[in-house]
PDB file of C-alpha atoms in Angstrom:
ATOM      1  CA  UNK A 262    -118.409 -38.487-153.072  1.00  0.00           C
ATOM      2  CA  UNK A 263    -119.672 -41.943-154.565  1.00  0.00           C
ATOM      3  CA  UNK A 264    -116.270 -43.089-155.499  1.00  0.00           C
ATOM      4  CA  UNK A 265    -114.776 -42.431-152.408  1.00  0.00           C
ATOM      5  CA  UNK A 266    -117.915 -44.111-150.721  1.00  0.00           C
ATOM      6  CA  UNK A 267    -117.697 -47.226-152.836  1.00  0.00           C
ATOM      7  CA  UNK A 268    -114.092 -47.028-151.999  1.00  0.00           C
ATOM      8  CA  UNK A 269    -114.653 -47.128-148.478  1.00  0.00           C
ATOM      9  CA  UNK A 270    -117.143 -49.758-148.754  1.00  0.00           C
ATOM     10  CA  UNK A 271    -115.468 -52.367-151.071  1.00  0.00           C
ATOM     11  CA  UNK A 272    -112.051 -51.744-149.901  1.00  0.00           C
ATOM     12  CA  UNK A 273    -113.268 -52.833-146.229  1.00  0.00           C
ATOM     13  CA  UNK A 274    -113.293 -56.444-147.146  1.00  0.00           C
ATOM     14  CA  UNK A 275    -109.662 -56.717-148.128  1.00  0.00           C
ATOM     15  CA  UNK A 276    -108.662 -54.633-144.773  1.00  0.00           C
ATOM     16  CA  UNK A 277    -111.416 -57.082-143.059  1.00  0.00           C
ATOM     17  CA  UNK A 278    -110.038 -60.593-144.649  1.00  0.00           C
ATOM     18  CA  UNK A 279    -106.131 -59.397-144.250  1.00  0.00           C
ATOM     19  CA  UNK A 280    -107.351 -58.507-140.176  1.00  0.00           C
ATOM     20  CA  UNK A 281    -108.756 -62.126-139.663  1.00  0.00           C
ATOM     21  CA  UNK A 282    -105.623 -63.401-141.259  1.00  0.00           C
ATOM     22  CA  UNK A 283    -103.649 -61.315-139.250  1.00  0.00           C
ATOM     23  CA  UNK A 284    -105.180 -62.251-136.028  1.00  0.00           C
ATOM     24  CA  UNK A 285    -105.460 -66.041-137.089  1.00  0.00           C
ATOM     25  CA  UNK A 286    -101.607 -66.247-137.731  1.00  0.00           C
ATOM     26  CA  UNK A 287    -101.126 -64.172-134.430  1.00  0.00           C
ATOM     27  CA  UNK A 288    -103.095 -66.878-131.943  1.00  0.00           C
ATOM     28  CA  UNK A 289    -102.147 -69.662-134.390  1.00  0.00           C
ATOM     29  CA  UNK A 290     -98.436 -68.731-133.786  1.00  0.00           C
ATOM     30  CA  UNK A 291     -99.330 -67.582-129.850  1.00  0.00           C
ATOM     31  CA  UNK A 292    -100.549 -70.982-128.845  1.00  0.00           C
ATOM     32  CA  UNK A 293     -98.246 -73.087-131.124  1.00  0.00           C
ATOM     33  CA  UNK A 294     -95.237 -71.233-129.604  1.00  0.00           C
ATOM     34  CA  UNK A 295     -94.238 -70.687-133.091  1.00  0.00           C
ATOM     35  CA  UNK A 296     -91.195 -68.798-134.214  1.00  0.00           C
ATOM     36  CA  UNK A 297     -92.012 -65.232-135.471  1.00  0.00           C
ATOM     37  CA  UNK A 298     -90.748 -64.878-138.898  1.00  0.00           C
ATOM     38  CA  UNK A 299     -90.310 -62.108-141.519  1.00  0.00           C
ATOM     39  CA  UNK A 300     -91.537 -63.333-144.076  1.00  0.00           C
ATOM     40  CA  UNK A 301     -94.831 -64.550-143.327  1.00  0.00           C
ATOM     41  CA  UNK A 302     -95.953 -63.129-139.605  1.00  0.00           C
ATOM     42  CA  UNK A 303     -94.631 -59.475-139.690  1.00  0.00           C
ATOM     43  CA  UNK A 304     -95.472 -59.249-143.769  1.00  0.00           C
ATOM     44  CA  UNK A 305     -98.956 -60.190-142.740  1.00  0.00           C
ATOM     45  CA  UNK A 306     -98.944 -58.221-139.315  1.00  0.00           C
ATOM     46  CA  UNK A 307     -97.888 -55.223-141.201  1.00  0.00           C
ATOM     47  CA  UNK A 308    -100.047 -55.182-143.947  1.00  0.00           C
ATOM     48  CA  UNK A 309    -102.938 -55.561-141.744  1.00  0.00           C
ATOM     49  CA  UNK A 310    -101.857 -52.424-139.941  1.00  0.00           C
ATOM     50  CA  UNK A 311    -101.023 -50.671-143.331  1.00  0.00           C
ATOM     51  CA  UNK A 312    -103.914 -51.841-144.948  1.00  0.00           C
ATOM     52  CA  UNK A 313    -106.490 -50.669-141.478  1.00  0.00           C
ATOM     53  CA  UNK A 314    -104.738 -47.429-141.766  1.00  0.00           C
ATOM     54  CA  UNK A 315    -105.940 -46.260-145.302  1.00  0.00           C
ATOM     55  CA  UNK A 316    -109.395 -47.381-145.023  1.00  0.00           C
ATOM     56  CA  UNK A 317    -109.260 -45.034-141.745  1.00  0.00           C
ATOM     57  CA  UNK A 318    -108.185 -41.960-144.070  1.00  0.00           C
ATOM     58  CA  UNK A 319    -110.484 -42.862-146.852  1.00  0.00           C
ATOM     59  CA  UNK A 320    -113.767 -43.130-143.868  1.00  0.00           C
ATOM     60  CA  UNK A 321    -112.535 -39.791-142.461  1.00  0.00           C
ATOM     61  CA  UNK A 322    -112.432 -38.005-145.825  1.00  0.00           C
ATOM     62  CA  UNK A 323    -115.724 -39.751-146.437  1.00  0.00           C
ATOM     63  CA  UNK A 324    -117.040 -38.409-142.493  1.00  0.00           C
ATOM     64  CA  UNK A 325    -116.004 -35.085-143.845  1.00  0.00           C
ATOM     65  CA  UNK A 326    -117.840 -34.831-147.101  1.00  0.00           C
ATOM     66  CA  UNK A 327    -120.741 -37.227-146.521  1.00  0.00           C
ATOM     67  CA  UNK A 328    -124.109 -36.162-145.604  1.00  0.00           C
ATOM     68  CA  UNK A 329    -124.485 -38.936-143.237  1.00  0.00           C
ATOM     69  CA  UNK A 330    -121.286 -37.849-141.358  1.00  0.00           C
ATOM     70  CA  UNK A 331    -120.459 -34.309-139.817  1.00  0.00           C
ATOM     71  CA  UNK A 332    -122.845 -32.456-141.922  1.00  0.00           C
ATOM     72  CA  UNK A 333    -125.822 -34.817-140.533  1.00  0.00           C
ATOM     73  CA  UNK A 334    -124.999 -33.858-137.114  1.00  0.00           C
ATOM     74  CA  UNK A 335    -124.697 -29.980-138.530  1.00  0.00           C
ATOM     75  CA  UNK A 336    -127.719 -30.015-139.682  1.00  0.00           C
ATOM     76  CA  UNK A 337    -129.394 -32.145-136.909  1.00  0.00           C
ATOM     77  CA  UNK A 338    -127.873 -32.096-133.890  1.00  0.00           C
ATOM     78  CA  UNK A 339    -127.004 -35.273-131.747  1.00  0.00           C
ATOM     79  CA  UNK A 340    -130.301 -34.749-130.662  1.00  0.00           C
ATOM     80  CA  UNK A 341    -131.867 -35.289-134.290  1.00  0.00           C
ATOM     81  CA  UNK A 342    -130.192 -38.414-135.467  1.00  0.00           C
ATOM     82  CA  UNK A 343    -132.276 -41.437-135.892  1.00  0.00           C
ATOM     83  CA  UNK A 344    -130.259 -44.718-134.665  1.00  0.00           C
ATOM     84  CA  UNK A 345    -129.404 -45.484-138.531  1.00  0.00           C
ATOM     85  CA  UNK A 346    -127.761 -41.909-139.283  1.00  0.00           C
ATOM     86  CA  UNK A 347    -126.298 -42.168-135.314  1.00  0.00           C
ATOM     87  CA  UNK A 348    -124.443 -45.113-136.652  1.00  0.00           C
ATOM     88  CA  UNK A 349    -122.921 -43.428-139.190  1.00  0.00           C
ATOM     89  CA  UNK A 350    -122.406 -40.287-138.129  1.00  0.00           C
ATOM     90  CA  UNK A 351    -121.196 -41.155-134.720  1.00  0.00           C
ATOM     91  CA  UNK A 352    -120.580 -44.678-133.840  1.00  0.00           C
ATOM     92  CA  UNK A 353    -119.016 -46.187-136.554  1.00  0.00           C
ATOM     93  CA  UNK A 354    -115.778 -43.959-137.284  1.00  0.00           C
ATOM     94  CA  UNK A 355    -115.554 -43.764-132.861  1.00  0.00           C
ATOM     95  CA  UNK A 356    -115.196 -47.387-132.754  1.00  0.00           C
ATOM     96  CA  UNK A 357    -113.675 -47.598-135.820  1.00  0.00           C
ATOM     97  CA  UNK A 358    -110.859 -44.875-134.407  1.00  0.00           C
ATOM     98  CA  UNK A 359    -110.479 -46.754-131.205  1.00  0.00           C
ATOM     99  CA  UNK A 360    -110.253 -50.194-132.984  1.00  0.00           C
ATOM    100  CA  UNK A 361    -107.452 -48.745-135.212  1.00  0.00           C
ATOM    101  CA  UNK A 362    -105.517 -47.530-132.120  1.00  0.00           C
ATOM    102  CA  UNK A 363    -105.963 -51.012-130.816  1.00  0.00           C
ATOM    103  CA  UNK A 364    -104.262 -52.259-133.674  1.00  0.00           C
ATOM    104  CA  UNK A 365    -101.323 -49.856-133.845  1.00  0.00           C
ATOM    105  CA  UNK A 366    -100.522 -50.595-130.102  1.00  0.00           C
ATOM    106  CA  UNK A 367    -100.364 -53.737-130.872  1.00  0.00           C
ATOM    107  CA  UNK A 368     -98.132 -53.494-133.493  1.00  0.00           C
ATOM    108  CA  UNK A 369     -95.926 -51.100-131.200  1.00  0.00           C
ATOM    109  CA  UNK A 370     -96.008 -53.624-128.557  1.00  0.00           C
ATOM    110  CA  UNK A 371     -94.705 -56.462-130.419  1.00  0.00           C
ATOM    111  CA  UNK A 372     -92.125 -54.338-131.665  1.00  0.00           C
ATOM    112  CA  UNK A 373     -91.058 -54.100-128.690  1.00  0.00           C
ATOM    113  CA  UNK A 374     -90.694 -57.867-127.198  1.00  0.00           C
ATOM    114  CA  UNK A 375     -87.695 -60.248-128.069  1.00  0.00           C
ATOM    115  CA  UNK A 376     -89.825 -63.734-127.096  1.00  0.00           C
ATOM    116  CA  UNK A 377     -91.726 -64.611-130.168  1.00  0.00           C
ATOM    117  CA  UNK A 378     -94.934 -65.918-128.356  1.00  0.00           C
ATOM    118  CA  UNK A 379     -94.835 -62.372-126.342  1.00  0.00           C
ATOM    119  CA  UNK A 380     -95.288 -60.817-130.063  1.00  0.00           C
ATOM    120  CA  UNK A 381     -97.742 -63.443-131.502  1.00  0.00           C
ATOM    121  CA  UNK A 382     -99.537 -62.162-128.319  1.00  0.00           C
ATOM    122  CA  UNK A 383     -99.550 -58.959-128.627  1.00  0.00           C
ATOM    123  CA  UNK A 384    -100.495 -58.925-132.091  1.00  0.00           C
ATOM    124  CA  UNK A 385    -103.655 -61.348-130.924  1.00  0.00           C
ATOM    125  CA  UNK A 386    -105.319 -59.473-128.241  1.00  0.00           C
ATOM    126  CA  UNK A 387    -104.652 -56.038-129.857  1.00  0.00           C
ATOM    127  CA  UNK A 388    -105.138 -56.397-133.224  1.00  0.00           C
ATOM    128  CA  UNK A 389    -108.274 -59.136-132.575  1.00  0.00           C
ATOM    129  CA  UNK A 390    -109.881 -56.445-130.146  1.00  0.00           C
ATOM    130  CA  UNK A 391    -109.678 -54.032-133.098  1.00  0.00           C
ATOM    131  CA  UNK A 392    -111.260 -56.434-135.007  1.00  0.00           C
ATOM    132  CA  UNK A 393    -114.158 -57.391-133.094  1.00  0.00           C
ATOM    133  CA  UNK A 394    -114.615 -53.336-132.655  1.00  0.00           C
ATOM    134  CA  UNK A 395    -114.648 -52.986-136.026  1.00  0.00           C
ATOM    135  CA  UNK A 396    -117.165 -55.725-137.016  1.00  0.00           C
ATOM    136  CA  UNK A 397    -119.344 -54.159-133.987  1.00  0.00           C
ATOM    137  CA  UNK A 398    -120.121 -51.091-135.869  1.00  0.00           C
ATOM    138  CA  UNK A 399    -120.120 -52.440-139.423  1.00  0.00           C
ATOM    139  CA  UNK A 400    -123.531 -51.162-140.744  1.00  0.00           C
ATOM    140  CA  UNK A 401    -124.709 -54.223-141.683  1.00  0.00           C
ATOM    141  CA  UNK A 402    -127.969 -53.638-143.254  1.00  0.00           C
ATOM    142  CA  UNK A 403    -126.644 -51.021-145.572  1.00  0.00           C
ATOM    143  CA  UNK A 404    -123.135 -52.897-146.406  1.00  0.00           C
ATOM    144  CA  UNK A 405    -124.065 -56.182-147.534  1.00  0.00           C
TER     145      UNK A 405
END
């Protein structure tokens, strides 16, 4: 269980840089009414998504087998959860589900547009929403 939660844990700043990078490209090529290109924005784009993705699998195996996840609210109840182990157990992989949704809408949508600033935008509002869920429920006192 403490490989998979140091996996979790260190492997969140690559998925959180390659998100910011993401998004930056997205509103950097939104607003600049850049051309979308292969190489660079749907490499990036993709990755992010890829890359947001796994850490989801690796926090839901870790949700399963932790006791801060569903075996905290086994043992407790939603009743019995302190706001620290209500974090963990509940908020964080919600918003974290949600914000990974967000991001795989917007990769759908841009899939889906033939004007490059229409996918730049899609890309920025969806995946940056993700983001800013996912840096909501960070547990910050316990991660850095």
């Amino acid at each position: 269980m403490e490989i998979v939660k140091n996996l979790h844990s260190y492997f969140a700043y690559v998925v959180l840089l390659i998100l910011v990078l993401a998004v930056v490209n997205a509103f950097s090529g939104w607003f600049g009414k850049k051309e979308f290109r292969f190489e660079k924005d749907l490499r990036v784009s993709l990755f992010a998504l890829i890359l947001s993705h796994i850490q989801l699998v690796i926090g839901l195996i870790l949700f399963f087998i932790s006791a801060n996840g569903l075996n905290a609210i086994r043992t407790l109840g939603m009743g019995g959860l302190n706001p620290a182990s209500r974090l963990l157990a509940v908020e964080h992989p919600f918003i974290n589900i949600l914000a990974i949704a967000l991001i795989t809408i917007g990769w759908s949508r841009h899939k889906k547009k033939t004007d490059d600033t229409a996918k730049f935008k899609s890309i920025a509002i969806f995946y940056g929403l993700g983001l800013l869920f996912i840096l909501s429920r960070i547990p910050w006192g316990q991660w850095l």
